[in-house]
PDB file of C-alpha atoms in Angstrom:
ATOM      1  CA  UNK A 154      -0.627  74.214  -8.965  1.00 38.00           C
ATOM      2  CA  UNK A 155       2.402  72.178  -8.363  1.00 42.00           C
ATOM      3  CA  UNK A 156       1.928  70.754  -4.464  1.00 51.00           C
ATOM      4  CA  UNK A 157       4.903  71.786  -2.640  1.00 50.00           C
ATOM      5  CA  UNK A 158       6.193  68.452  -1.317  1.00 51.00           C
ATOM      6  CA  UNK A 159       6.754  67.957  -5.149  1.00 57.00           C
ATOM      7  CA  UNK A 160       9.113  70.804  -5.094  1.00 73.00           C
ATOM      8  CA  UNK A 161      11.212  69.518  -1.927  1.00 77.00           C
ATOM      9  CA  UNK A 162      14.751  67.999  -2.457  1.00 86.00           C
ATOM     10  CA  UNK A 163      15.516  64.621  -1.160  1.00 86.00           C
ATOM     11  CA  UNK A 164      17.135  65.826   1.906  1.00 89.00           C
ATOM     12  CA  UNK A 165      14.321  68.331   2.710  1.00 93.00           C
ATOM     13  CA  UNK A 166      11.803  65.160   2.215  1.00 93.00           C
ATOM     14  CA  UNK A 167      14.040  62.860   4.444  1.00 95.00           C
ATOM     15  CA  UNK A 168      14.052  65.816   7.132  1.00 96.00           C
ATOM     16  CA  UNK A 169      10.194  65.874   6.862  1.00 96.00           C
ATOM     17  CA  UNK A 170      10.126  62.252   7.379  1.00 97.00           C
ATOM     18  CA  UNK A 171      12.410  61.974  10.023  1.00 98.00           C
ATOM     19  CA  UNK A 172      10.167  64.758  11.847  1.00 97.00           C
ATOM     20  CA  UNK A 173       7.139  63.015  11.386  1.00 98.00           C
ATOM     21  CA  UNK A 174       8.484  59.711  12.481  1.00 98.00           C
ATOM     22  CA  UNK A 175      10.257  61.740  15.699  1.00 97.00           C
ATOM     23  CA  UNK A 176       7.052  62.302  16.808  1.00 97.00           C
ATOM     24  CA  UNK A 177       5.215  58.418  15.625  1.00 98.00           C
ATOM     25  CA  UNK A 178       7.850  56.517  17.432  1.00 97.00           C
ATOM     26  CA  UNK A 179       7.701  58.778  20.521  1.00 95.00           C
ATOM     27  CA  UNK A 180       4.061  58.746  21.118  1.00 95.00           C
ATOM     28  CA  UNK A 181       3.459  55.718  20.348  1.00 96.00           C
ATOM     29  CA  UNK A 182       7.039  53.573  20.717  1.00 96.00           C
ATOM     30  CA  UNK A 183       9.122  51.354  18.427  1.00 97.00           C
ATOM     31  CA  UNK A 184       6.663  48.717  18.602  1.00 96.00           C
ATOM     32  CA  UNK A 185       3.498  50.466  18.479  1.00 97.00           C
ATOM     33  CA  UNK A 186       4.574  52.435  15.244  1.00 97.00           C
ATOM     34  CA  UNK A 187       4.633  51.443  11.805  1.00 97.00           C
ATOM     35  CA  UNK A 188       6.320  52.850   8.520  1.00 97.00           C
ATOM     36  CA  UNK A 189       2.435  53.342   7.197  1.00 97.00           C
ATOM     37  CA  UNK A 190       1.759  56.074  10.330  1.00 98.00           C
ATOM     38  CA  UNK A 191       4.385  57.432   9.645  1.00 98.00           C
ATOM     39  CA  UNK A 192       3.997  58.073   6.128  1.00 97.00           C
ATOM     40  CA  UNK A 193       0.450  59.519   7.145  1.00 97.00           C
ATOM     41  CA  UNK A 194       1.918  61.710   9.431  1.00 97.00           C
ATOM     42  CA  UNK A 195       4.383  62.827   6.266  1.00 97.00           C
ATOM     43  CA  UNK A 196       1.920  63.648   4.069  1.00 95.00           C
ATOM     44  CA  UNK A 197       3.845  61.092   1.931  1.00 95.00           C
ATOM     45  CA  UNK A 198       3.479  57.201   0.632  1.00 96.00           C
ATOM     46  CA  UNK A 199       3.938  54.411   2.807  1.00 97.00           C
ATOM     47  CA  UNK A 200       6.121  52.531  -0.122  1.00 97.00           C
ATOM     48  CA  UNK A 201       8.301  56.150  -0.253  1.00 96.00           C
ATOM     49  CA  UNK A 202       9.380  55.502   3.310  1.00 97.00           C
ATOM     50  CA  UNK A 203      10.201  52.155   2.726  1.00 97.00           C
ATOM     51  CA  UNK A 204      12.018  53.366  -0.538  1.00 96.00           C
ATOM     52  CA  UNK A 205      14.005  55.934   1.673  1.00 96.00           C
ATOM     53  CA  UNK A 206      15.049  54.007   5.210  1.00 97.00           C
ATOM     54  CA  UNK A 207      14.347  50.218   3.846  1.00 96.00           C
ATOM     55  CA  UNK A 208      12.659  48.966   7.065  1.00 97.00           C
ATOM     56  CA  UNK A 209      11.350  50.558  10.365  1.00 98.00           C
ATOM     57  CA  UNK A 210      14.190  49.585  12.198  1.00 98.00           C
ATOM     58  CA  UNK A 211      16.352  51.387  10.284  1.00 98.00           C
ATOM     59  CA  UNK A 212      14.208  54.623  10.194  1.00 98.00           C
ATOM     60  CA  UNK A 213      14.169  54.391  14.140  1.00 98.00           C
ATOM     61  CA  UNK A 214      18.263  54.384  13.973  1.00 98.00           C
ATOM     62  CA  UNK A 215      17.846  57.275  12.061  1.00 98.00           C
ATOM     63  CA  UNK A 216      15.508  58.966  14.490  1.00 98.00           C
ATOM     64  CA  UNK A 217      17.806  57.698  17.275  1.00 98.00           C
ATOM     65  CA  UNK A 218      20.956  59.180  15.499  1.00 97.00           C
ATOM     66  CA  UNK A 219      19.248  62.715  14.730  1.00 97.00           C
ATOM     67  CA  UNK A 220      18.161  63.239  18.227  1.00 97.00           C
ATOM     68  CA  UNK A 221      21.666  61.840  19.993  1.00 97.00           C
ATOM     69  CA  UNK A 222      23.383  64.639  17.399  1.00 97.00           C
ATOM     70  CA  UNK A 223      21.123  67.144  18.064  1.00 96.00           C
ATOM     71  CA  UNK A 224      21.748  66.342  21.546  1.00 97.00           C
ATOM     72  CA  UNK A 225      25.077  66.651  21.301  1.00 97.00           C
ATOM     73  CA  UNK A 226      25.200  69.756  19.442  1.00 97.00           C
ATOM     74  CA  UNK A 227      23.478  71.579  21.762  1.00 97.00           C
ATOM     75  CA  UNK A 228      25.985  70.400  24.902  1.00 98.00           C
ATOM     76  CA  UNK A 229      28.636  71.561  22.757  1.00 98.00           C
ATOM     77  CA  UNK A 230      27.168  75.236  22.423  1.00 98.00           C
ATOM     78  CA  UNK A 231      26.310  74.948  25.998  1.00 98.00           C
ATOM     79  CA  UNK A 232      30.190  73.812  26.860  1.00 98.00           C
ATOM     80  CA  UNK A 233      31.685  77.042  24.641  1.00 97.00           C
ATOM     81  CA  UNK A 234      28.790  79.054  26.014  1.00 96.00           C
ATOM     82  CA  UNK A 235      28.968  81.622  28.981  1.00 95.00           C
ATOM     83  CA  UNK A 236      31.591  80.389  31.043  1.00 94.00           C
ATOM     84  CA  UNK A 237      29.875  82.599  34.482  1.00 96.00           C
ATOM     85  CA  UNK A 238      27.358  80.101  34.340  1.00 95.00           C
ATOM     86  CA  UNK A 239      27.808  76.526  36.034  1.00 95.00           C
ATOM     87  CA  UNK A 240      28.580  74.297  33.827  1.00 96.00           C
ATOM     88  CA  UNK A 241      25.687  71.805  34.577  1.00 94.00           C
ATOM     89  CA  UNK A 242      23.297  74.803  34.663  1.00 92.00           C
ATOM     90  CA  UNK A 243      24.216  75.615  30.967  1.00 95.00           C
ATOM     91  CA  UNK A 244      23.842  72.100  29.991  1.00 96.00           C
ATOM     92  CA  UNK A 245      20.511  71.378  31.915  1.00 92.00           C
ATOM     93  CA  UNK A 246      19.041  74.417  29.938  1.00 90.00           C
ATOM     94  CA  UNK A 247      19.943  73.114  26.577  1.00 93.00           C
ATOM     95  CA  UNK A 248      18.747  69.889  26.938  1.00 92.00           C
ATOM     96  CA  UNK A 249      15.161  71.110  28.138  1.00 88.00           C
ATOM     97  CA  UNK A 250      14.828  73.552  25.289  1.00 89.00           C
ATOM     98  CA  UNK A 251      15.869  70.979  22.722  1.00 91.00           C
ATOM     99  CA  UNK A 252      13.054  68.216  24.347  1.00 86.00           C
ATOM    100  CA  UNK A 253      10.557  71.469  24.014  1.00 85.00           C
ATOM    101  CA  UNK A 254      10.544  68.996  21.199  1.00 90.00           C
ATOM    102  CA  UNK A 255       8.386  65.989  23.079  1.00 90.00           C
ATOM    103  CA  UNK A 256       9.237  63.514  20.156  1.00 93.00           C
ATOM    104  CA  UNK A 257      13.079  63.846  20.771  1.00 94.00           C
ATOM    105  CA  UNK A 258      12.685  63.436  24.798  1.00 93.00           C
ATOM    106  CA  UNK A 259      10.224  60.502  23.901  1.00 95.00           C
ATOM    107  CA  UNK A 260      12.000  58.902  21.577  1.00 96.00           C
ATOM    108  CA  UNK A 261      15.521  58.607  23.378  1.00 95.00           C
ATOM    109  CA  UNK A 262      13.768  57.194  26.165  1.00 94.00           C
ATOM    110  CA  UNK A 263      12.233  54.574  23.886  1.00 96.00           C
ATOM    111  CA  UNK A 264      15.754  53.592  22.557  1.00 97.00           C
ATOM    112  CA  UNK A 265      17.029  53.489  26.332  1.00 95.00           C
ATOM    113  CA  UNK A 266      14.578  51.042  27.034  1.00 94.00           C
ATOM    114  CA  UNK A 267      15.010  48.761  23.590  1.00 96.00           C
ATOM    115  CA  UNK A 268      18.545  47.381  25.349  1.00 94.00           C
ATOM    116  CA  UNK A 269      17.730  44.106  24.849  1.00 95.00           C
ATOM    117  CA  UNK A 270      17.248  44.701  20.800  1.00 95.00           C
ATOM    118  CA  UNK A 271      19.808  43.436  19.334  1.00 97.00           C
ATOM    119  CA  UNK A 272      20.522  46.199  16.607  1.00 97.00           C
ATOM    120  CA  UNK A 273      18.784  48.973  18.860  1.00 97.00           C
ATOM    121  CA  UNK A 274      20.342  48.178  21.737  1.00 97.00           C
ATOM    122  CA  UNK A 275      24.125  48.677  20.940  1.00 98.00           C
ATOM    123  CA  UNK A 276      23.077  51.908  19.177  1.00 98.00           C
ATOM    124  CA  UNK A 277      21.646  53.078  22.420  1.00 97.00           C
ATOM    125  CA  UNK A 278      24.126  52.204  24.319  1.00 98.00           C
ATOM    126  CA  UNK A 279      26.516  54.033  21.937  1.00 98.00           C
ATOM    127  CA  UNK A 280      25.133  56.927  21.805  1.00 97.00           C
ATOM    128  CA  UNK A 281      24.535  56.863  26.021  1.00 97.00           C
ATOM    129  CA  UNK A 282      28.118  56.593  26.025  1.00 98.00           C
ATOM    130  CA  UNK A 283      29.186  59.236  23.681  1.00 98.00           C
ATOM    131  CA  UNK A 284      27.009  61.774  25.608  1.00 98.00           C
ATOM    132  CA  UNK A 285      29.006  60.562  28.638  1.00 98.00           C
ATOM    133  CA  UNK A 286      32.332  60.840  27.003  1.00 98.00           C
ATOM    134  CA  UNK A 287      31.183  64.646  26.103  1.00 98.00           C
ATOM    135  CA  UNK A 288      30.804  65.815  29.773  1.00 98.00           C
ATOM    136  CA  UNK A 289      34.218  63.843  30.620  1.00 98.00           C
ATOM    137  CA  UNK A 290      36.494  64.874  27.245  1.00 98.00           C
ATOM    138  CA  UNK A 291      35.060  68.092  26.510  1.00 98.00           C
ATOM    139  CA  UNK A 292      32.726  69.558  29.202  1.00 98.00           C
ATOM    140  CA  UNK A 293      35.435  68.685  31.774  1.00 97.00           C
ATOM    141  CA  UNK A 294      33.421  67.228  34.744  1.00 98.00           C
ATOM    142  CA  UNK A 295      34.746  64.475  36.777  1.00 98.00           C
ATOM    143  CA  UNK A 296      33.409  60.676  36.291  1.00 98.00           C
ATOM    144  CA  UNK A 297      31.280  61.444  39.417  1.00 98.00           C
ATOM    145  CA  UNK A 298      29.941  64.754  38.098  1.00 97.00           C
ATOM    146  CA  UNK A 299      29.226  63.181  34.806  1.00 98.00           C
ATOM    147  CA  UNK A 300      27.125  60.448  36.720  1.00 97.00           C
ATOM    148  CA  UNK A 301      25.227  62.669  38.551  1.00 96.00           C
ATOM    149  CA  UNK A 302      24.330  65.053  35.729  1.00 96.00           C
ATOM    150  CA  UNK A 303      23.060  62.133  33.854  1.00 96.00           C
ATOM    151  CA  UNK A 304      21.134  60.765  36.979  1.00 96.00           C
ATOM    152  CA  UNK A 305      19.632  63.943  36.871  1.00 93.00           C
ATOM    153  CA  UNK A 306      18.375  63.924  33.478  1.00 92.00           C
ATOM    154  CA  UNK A 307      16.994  60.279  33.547  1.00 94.00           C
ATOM    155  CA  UNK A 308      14.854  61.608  36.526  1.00 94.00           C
ATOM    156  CA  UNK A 309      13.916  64.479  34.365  1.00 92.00           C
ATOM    157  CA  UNK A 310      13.235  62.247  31.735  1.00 91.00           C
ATOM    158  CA  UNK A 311      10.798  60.357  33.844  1.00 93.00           C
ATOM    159  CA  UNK A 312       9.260  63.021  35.308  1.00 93.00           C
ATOM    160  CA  UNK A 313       8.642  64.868  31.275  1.00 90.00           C
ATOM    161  CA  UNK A 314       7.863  61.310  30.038  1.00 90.00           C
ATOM    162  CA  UNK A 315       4.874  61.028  32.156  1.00 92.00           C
ATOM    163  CA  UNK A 316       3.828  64.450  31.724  1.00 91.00           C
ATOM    164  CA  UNK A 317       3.663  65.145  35.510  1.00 94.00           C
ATOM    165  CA  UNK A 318       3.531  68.686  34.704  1.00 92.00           C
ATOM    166  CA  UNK A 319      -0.210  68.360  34.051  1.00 93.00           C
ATOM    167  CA  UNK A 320      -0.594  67.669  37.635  1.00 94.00           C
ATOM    168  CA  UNK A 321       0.985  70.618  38.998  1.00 93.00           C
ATOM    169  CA  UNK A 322      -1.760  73.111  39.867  1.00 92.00           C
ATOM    170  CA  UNK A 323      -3.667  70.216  41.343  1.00 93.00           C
ATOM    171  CA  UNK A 324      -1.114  68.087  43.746  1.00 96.00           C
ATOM    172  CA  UNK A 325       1.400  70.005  46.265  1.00 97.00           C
ATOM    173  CA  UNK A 326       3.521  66.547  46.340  1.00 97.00           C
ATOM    174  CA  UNK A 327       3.845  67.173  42.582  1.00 96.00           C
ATOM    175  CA  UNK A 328       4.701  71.028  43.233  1.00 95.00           C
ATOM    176  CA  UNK A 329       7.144  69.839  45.927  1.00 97.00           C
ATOM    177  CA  UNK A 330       9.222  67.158  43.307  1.00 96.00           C
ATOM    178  CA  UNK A 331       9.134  69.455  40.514  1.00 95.00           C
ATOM    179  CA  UNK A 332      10.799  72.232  42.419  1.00 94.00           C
ATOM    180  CA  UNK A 333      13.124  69.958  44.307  1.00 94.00           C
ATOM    181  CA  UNK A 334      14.236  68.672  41.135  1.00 92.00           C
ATOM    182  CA  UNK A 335      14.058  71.901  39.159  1.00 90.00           C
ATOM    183  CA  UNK A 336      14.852  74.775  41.308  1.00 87.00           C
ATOM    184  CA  UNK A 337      15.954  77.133  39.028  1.00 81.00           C
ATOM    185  CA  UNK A 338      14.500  75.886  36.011  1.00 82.00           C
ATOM    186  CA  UNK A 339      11.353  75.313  36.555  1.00 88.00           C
ATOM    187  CA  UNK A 340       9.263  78.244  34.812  1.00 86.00           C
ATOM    188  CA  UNK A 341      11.314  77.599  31.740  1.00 82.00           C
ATOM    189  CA  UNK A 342      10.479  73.536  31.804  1.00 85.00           C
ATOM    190  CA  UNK A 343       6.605  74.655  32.735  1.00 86.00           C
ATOM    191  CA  UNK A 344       6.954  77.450  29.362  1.00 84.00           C
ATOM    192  CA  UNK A 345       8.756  74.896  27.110  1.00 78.00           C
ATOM    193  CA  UNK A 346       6.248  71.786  28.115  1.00 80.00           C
ATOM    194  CA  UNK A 347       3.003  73.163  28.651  1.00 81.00           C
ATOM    195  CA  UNK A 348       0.106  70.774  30.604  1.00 79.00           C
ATOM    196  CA  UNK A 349      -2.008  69.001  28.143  1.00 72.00           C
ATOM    197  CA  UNK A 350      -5.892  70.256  28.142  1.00 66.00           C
ATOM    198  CA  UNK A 351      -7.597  67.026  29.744  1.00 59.00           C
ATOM    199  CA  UNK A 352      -9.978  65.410  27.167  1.00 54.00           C
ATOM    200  CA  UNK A 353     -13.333  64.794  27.314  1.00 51.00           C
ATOM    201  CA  UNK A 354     -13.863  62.053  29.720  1.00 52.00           C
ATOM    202  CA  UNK A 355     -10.700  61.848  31.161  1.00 48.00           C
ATOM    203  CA  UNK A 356     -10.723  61.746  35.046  1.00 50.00           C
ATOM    204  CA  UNK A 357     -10.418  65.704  35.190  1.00 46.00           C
ATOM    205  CA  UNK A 358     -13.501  66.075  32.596  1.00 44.00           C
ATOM    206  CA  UNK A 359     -15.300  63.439  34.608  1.00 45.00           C
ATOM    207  CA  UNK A 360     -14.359  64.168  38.211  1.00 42.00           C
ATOM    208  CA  UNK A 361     -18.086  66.209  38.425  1.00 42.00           C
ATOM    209  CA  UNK A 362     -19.950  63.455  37.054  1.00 40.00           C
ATOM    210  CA  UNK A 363     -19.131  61.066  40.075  1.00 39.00           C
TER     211      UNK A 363
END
């Protein structure tokens, strides 16, 4: 039976790879990942990778450049979308369904940190800045709206990075920041990025022990 990678097309195996490494690089970072995880996580060889993006940098820009136009696509459907609904509402809901997917969230907080990288950096900071020129040029907001909306997300960023969600049921100061930050989107953030089950030893499995 022929194995049904075999029957892929380049592009579907690039899009495979680019998944898997989505998810490598934002668990474990730029620097923590390697080409050979992410070939594991493929299903495919570590010299195919290599083959297909050349070095791990490179496959990172591609990551990077996925997620920024997925990002972008989905603040353009939110900019033509339902014009009743404020502007940064529609906008705040697309970006938390698209970072649903945790790699994508992860991994463009990676590349905001890598500023200093000399090939990452700049791409970063390009694609920062061509999310910014999307809520001036097309979404309309003012320079300080734009600012604050992205404020906004960085905080949310921070707050889904470090999976702070987990915490809710068992800390009212976390209850009280997560619906100060998310009033009216809370429930979905909470249905789209659901707690993690503590593992075994961890200080929820171990609290009885002590």
């Amino acid at each position: 039976m022929t194995d049904k990678k075999t029957r892929m097309s380049s592009d579907e195996r690039r899009e495979l790879v680019l998944d898997a490494a989505t998810t490598v690089f934002g668990e474990a970072g730029y620097h923590g990942a390697s080409t050979d995880a992410v070939a594991r996580a493929a299903g495919v060889s570590q010299p195919y990778v290599v083959r297909m993006f050349g070095t791990k940098q490179q496959l990172f820009l591609d990551v990077l450049g996925r997620a920024l136009d997925q990002l972008m696509e989905a603040f353009r459907a939110a900019i033509a979308g339902d014009q009743e609904v404020p502007l940064p509402r529609r906008l705040g809901l697309a970006y938390f369904e698209l970072t649903g997917n945790r790699g994508i969230l992860l991994c463009l907080m990676h590349a905001f940190s890598l500023g200093a990288e000399p090939v990452i950096g700049p791409a970063a900071r390009c694609g920062f800045m061509d999310v910014y020129r999307l809520l001036r040029d097309e979404g309309g907001m003012s320079a300080d709206e734009a600012s604050a909306f992205l404020a906004g997300g960085m905080l949310s960023n921070v707050i889904l990075g470090v999976r702070m969600l987990d915490d809710y049921d068992e800390d009212p100061a976390v209850r009280e920041l997560l619906v100060t930050v998310f009033p009216e989107k809370l429930e979905i953030i909470r249905a789209t990025h659901p707690p993690r089950q503590p593992a075994a030893g961890s200080r929820a499995g171990a609290s009885g022990s002590r």
